[in-house]
mmCIF file of N, CA and C in Angstrom:
data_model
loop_
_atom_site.group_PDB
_atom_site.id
_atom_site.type_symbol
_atom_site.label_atom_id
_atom_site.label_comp_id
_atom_site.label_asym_id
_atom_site.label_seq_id
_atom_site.Cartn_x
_atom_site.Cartn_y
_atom_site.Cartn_z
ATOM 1 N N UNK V 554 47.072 -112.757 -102.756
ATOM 2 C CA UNK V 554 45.919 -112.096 -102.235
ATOM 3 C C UNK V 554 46.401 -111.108 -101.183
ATOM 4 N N UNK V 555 45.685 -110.160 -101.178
ATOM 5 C CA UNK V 555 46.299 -108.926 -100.498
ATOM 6 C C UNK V 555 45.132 -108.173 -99.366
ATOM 7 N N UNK V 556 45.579 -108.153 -98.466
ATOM 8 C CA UNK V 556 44.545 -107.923 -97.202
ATOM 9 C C UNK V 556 44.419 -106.453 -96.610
ATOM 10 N N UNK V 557 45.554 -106.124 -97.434
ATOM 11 C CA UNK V 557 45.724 -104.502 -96.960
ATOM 12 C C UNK V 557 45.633 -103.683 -97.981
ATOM 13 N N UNK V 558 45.711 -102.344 -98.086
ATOM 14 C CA UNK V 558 46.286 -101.143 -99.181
ATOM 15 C C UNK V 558 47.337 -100.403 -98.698
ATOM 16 N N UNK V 559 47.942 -100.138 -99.416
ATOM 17 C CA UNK V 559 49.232 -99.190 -99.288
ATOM 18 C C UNK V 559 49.203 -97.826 -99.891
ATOM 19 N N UNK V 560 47.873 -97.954 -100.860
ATOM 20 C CA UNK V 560 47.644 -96.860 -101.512
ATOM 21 C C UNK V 560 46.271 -96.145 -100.978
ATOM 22 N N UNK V 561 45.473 -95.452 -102.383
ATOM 23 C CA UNK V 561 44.302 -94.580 -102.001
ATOM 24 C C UNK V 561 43.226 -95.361 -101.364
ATOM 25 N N UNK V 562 42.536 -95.189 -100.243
ATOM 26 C CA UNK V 562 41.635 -95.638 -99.637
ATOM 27 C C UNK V 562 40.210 -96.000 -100.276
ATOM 28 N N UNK V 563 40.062 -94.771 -101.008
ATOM 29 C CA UNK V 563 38.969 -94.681 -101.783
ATOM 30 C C UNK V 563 38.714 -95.134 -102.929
ATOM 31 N N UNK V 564 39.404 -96.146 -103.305
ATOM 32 C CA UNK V 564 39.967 -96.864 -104.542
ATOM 33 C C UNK V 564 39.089 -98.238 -104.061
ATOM 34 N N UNK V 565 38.521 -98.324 -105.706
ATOM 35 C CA UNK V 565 37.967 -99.704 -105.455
ATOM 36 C C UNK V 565 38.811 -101.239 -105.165
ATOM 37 N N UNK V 566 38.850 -102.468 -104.336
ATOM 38 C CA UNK V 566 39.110 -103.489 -104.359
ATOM 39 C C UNK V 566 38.946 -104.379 -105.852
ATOM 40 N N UNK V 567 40.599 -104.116 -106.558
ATOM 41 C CA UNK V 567 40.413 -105.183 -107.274
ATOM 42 C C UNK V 567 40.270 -106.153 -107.423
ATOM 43 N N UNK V 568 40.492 -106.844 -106.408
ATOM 44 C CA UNK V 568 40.634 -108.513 -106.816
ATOM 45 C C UNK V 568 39.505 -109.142 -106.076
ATOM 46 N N UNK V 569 38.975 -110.808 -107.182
ATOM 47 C CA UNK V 569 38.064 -110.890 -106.416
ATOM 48 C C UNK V 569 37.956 -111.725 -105.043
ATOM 49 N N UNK V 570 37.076 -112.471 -104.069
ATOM 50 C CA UNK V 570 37.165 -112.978 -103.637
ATOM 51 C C UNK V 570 36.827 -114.240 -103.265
ATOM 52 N N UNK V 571 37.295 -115.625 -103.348
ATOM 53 C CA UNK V 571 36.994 -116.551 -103.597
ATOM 54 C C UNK V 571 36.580 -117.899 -102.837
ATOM 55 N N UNK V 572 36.887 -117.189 -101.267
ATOM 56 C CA UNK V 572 36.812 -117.996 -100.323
ATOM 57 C C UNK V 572 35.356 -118.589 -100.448
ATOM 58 N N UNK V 573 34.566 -117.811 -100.759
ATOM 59 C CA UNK V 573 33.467 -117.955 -100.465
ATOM 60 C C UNK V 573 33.247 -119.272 -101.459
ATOM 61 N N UNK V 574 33.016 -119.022 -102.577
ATOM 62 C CA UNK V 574 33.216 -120.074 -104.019
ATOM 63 C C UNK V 574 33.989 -121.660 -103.571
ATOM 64 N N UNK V 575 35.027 -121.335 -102.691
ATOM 65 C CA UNK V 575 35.840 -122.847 -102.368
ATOM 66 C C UNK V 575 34.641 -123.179 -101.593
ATOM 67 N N UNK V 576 33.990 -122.503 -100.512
ATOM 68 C CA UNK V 576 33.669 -123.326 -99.406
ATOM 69 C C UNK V 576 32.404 -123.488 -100.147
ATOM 70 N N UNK V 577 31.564 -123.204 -100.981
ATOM 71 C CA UNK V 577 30.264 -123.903 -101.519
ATOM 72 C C UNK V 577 30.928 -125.211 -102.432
ATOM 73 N N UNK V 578 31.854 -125.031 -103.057
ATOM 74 C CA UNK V 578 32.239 -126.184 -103.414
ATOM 75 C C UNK V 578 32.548 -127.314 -103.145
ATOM 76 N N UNK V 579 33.389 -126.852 -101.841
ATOM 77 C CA UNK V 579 33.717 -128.392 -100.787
ATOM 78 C C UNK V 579 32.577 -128.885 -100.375
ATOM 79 N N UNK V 580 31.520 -128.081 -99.559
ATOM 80 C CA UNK V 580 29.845 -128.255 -99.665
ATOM 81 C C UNK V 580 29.341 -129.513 -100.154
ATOM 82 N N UNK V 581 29.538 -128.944 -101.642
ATOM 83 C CA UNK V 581 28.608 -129.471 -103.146
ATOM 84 C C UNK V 581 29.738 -131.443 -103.335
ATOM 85 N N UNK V 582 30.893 -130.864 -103.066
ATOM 86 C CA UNK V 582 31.440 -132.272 -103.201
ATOM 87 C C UNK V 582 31.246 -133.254 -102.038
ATOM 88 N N UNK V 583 31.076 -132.774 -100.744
ATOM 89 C CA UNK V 583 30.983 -133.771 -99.979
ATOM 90 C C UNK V 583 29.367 -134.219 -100.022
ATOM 91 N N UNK V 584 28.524 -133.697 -100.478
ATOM 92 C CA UNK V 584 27.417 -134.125 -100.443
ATOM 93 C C UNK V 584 27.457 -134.955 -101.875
ATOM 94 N N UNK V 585 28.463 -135.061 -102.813
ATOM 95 C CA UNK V 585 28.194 -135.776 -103.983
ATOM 96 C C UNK V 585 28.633 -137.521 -103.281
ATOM 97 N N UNK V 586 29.959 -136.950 -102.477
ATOM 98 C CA UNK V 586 30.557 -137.868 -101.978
ATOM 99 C C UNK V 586 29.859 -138.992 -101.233
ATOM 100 N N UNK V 587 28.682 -138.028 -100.427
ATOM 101 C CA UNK V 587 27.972 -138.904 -99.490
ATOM 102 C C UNK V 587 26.569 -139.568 -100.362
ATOM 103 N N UNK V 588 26.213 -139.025 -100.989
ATOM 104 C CA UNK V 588 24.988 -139.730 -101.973
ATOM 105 C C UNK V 588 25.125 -140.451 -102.764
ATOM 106 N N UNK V 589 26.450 -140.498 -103.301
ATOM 107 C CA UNK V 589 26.818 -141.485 -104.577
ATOM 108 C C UNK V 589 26.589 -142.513 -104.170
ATOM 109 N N UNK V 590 26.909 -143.272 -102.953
ATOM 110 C CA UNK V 590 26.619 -144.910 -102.876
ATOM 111 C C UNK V 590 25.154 -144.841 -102.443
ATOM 112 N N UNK V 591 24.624 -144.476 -102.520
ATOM 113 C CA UNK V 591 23.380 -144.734 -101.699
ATOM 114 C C UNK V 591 22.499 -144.540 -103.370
ATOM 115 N N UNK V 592 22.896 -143.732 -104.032
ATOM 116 C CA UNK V 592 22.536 -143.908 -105.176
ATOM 117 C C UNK V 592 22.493 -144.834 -105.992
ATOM 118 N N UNK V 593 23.607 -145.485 -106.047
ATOM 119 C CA UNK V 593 24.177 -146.507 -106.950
ATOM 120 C C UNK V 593 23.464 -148.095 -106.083
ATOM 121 N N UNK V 594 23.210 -148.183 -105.214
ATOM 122 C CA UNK V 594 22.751 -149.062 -104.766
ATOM 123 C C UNK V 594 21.449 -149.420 -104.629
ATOM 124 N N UNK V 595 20.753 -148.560 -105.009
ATOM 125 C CA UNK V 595 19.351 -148.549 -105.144
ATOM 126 C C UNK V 595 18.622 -148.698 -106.485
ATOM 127 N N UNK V 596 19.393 -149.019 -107.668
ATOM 128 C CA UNK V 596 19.418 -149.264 -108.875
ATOM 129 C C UNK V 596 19.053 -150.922 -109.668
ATOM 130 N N UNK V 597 17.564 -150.958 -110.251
ATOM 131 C CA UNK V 597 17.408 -152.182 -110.232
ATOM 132 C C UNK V 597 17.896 -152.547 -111.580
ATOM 133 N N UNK V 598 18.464 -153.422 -111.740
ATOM 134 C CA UNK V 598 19.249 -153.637 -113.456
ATOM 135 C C UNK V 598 18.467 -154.703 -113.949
ATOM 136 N N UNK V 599 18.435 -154.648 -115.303
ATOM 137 C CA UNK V 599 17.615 -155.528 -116.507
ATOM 138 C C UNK V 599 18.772 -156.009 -117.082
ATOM 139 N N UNK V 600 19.975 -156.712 -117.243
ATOM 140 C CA UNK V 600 20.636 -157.025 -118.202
ATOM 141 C C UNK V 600 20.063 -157.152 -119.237
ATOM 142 N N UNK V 601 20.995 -156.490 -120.403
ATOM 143 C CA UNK V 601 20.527 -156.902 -121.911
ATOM 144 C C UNK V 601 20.949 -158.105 -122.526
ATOM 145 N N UNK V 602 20.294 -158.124 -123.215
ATOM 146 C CA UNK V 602 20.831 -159.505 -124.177
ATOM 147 C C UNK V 602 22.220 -159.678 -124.834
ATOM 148 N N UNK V 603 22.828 -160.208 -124.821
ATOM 149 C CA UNK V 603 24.353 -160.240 -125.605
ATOM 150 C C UNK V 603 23.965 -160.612 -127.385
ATOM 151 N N UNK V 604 24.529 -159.474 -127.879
ATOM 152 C CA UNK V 604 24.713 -160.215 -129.320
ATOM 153 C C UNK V 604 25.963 -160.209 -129.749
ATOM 154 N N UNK V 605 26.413 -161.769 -130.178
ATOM 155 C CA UNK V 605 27.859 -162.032 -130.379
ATOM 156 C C UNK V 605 27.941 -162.737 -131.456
ATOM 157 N N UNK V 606 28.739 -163.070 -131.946
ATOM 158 C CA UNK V 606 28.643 -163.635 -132.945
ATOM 159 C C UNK V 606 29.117 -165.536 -132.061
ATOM 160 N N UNK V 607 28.867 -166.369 -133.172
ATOM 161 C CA UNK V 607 29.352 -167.809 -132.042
ATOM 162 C C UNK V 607 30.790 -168.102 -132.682
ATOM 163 N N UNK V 608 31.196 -168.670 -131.849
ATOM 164 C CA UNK V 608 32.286 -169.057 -131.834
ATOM 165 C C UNK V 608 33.016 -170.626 -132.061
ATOM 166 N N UNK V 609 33.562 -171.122 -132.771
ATOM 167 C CA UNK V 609 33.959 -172.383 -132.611
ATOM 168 C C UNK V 609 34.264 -173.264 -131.487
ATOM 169 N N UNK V 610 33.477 -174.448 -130.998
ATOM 170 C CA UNK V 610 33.980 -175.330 -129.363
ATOM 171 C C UNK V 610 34.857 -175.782 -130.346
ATOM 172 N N UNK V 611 36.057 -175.664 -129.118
ATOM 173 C CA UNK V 611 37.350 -176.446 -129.695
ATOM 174 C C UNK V 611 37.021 -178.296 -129.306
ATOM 175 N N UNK V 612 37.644 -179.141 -129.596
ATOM 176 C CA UNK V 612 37.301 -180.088 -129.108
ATOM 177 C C UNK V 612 37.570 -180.798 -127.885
ATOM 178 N N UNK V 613 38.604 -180.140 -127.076
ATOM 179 C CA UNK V 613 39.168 -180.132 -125.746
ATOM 180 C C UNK V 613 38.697 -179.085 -125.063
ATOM 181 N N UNK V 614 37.018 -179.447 -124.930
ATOM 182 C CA UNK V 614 36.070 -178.530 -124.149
ATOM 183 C C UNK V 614 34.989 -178.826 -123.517
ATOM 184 N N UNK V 615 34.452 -178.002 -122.466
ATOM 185 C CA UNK V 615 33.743 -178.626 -121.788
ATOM 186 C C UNK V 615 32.340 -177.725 -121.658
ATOM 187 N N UNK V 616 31.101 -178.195 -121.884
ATOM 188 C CA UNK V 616 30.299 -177.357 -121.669
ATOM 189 C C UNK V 616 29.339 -177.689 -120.453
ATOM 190 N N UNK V 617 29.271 -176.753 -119.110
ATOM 191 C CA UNK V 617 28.108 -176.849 -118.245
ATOM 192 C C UNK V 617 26.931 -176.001 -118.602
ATOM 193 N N UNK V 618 25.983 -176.136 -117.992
ATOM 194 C CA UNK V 618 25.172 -175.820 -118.375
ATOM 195 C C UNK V 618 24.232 -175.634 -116.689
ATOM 196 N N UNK V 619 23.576 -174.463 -116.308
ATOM 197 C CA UNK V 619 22.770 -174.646 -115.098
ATOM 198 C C UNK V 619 21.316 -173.845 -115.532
ATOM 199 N N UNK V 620 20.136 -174.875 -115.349
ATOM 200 C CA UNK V 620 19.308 -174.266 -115.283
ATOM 201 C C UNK V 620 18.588 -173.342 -114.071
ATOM 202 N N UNK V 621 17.031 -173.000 -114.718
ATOM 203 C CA UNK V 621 16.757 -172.011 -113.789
ATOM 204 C C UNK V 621 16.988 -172.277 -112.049
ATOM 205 N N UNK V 622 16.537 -173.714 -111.849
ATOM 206 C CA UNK V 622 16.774 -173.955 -110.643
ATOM 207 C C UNK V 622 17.596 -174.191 -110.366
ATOM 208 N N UNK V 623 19.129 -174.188 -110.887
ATOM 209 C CA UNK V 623 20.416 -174.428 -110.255
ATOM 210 C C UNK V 623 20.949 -175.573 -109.926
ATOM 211 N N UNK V 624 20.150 -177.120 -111.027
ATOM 212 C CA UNK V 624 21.233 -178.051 -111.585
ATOM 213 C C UNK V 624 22.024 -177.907 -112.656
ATOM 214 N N UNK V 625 22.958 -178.195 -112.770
ATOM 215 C CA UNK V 625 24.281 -178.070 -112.874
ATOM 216 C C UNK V 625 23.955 -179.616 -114.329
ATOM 217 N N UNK V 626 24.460 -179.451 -115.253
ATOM 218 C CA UNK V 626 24.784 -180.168 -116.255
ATOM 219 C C UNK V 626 26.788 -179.990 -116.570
ATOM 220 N N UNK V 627 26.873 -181.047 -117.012
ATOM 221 C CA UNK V 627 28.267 -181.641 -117.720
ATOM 222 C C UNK V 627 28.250 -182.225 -118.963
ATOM 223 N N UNK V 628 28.138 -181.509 -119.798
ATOM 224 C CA UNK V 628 28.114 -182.214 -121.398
ATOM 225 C C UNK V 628 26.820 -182.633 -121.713
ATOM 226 N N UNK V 629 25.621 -181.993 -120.920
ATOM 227 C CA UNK V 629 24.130 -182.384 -121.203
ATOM 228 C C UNK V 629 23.931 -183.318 -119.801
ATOM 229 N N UNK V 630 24.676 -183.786 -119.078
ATOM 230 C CA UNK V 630 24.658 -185.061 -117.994
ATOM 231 C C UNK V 630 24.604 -183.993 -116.866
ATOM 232 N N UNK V 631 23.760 -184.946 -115.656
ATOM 233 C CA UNK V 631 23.469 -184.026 -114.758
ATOM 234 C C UNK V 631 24.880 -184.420 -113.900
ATOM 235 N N UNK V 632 25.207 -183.410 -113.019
ATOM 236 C CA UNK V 632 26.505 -183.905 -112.509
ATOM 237 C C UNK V 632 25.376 -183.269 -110.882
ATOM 238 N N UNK V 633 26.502 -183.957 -109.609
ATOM 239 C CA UNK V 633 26.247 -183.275 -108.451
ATOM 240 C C UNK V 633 27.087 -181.632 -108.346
ATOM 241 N N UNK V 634 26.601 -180.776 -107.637
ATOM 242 C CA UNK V 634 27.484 -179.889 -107.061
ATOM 243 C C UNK V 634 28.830 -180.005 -106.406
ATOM 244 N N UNK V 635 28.914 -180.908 -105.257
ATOM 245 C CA UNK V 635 29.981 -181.198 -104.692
ATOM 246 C C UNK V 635 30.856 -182.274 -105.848
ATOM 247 N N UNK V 636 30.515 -182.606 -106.715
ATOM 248 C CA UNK V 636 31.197 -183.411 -107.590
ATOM 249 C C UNK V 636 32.092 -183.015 -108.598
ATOM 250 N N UNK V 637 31.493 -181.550 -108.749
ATOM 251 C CA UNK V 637 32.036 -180.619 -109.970
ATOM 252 C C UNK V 637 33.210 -180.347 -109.784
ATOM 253 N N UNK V 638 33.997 -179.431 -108.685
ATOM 254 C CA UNK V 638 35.164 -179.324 -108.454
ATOM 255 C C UNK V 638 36.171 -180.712 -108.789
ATOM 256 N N UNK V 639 36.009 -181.651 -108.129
ATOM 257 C CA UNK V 639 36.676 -183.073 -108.413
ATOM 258 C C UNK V 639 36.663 -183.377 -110.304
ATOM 259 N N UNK V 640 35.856 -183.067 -110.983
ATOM 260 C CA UNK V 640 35.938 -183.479 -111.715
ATOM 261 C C UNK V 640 36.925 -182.813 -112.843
ATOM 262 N N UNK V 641 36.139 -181.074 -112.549
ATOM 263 C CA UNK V 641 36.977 -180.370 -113.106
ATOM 264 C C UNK V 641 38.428 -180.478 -113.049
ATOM 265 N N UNK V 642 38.925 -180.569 -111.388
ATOM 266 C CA UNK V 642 40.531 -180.512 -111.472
ATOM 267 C C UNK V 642 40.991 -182.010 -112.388
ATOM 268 N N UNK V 643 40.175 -183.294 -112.349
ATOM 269 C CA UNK V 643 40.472 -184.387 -113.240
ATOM 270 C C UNK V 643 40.699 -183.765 -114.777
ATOM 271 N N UNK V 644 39.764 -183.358 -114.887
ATOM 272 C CA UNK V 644 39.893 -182.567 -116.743
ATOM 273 C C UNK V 644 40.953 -181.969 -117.005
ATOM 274 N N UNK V 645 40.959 -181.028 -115.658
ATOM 275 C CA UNK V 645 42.380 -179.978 -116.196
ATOM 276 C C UNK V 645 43.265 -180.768 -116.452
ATOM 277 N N UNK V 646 43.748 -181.966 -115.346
ATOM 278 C CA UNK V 646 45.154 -182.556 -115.462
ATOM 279 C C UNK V 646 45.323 -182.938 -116.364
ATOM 280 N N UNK V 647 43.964 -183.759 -117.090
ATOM 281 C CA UNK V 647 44.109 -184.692 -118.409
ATOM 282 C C UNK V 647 44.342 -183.820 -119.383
ATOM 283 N N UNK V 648 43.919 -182.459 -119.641
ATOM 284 C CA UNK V 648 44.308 -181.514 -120.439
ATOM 285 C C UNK V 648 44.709 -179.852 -119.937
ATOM 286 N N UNK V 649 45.469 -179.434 -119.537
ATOM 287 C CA UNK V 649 45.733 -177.992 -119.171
ATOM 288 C C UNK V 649 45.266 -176.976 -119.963
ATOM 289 N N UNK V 650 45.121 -177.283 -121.233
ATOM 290 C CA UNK V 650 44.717 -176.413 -122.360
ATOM 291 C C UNK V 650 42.797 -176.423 -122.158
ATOM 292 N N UNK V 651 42.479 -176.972 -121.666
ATOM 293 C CA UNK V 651 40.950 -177.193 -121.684
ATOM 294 C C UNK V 651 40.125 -176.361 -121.162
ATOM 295 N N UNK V 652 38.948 -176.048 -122.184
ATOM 296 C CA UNK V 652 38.060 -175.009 -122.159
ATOM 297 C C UNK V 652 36.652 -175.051 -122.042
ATOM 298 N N UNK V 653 36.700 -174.405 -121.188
ATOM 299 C CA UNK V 653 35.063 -174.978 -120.298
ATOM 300 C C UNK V 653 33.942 -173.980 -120.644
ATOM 301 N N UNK V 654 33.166 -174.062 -121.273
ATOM 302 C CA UNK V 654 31.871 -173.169 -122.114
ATOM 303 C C UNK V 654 30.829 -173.260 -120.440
ATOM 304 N N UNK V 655 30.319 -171.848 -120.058
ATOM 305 C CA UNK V 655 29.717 -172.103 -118.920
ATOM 306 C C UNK V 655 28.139 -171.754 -119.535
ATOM 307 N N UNK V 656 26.682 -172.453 -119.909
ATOM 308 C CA UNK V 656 25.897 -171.440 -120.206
ATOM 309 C C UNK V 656 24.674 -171.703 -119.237
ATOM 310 N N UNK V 657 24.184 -170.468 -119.168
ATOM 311 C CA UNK V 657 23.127 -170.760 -117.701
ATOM 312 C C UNK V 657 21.866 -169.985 -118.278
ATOM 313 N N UNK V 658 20.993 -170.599 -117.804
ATOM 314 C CA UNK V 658 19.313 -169.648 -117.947
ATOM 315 C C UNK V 658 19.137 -167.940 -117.476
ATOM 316 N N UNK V 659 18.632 -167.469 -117.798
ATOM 317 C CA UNK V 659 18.634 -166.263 -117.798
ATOM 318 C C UNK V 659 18.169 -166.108 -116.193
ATOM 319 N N UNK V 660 17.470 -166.863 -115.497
ATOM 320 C CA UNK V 660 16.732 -166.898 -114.446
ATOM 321 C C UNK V 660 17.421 -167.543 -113.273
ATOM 322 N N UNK V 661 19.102 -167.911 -113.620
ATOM 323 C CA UNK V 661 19.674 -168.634 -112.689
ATOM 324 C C UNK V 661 20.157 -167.835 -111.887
ATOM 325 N N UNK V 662 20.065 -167.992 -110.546
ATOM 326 C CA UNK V 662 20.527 -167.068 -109.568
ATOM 327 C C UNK V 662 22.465 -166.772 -109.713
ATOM 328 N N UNK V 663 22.261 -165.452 -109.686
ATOM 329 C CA UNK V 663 24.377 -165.140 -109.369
ATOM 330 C C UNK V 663 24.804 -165.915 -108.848
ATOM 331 N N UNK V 664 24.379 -166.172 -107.478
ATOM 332 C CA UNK V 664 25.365 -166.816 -106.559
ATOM 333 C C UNK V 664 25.841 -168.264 -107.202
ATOM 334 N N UNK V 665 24.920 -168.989 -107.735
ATOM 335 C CA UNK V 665 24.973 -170.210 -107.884
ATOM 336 C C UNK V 665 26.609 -170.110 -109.583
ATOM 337 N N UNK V 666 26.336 -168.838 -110.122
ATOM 338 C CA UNK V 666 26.570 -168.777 -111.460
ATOM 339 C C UNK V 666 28.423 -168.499 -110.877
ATOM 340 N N UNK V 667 28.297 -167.888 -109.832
ATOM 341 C CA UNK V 667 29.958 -167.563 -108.832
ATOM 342 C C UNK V 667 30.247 -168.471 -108.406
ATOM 343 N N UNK V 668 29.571 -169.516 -108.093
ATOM 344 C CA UNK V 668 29.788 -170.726 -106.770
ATOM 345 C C UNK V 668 30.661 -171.536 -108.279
ATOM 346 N N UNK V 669 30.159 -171.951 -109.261
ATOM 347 C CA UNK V 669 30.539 -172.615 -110.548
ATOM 348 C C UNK V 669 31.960 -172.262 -110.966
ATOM 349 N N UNK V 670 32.079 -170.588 -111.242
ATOM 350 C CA UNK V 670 33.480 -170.204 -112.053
ATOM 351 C C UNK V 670 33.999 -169.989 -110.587
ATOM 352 N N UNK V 671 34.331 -170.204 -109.418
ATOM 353 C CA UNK V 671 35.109 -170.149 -108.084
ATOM 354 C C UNK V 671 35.689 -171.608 -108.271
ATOM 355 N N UNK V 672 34.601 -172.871 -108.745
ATOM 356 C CA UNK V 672 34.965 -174.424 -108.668
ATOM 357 C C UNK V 672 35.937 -174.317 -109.794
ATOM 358 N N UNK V 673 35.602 -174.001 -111.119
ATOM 359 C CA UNK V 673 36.484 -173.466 -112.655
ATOM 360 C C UNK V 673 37.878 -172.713 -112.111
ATOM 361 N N UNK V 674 37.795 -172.048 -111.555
ATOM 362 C CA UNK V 674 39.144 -171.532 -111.385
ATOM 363 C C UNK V 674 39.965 -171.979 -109.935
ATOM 364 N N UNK V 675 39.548 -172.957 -109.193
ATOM 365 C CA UNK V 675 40.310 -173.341 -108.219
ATOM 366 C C UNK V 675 40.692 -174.917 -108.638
ATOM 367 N N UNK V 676 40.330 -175.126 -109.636
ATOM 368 C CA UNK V 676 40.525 -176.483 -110.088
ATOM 369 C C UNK V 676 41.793 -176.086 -111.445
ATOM 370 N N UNK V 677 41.947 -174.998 -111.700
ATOM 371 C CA UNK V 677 42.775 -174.526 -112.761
ATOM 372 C C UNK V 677 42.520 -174.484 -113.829
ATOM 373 N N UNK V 678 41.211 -174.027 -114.665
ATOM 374 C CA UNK V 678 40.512 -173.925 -115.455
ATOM 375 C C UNK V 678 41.019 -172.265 -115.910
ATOM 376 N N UNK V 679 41.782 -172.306 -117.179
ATOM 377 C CA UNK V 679 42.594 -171.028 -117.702
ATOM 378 C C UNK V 679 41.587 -170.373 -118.652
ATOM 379 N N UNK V 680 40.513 -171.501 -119.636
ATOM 380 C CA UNK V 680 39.933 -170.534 -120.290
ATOM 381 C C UNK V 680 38.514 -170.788 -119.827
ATOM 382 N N UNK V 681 37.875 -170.078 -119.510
ATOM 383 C CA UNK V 681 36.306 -170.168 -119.537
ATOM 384 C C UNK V 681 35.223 -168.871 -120.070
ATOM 385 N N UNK V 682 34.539 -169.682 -120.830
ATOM 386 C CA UNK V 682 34.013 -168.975 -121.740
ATOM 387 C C UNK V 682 32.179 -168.902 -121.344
ATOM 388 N N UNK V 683 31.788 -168.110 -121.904
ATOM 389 C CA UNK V 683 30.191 -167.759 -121.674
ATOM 390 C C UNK V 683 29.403 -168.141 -122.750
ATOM 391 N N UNK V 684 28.530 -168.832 -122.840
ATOM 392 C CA UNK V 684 27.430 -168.740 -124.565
ATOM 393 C C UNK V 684 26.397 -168.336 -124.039
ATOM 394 N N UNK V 685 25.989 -167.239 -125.091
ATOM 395 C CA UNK V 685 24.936 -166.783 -124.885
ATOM 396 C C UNK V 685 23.952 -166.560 -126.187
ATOM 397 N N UNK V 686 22.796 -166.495 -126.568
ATOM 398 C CA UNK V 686 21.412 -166.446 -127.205
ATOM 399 C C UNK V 686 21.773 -165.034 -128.226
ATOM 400 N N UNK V 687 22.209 -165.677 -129.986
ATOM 401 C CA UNK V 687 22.825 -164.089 -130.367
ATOM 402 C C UNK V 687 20.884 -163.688 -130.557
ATOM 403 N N UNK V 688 20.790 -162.293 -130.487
ATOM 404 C CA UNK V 688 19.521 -161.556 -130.279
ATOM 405 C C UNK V 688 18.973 -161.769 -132.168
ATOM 406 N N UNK V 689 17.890 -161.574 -132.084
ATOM 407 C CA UNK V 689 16.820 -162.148 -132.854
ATOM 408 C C UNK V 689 16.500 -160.813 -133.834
ATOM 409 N N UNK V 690 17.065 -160.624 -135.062
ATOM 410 C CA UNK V 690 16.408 -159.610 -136.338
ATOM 411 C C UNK V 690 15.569 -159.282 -136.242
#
């Protein structure tokens, strides 16, 4: 970029100028920068339904189950919360290979659904799996 002439005065400026173009741009990005989270957080989500096909329970498996209100089942049996961890790490030892099917009501709160696979994986639970409702023709 060239700030001077060396030549005819009266000669038009070829080149164009672009300063201007960067600085609306930096502009335009920091305001993308600053709205994006505020965007993204204000977003109410519907999860969709999963359609999967099912899968075979192996027989060295375990299925919980939590309904809407956030008891906790073990093979259809109600288990306690504080009991689950203990039991789980018992399972693992008796089998390392063992696979724990987690399935919960559509209406069960996250936290409770995190509090579960946190107990699953601190007890050493390698595979855990999800079942879910394949969607309806």
């Amino acid at each position: 970029m060239s700030f001077g002439r060396l030549g005819n005065i009266n000669e038009p400026m070829s080149e164009m100028n672009v300063i201007p173009l960067v600085d609306v741009m930096l502009v335009l990005l920091v305001i993308f920068i600053v709205t994006a989270p505020a965007i993204t957080h204000s977003v109410q989500l519907e999860l969709p339904r999963a359609s999967s096909t099912p899968s075979e329970q192996t027989v060295d498996s375990v299925t919980l189950a939590l309904d809407a209100t956030g008891r906790l089942y073990w093979d259809n049996a109600p288990i306690d919360d504080a009991a689950l961890f203990g039991r789980l790490r018992d399972a693992v030892a008796a089998n390392p290979e063992l696979a724990v099917y987690l399935r919960a009501d559509r209406d069960t709160r996250y936290e409770t659904l995190a509090r579960v696979m946190a107990d699953a994986s601190r007890a050493g639970v390698a595979r855990l799996g999800f079942v879910s409702q394949p969607e309806a023709n």
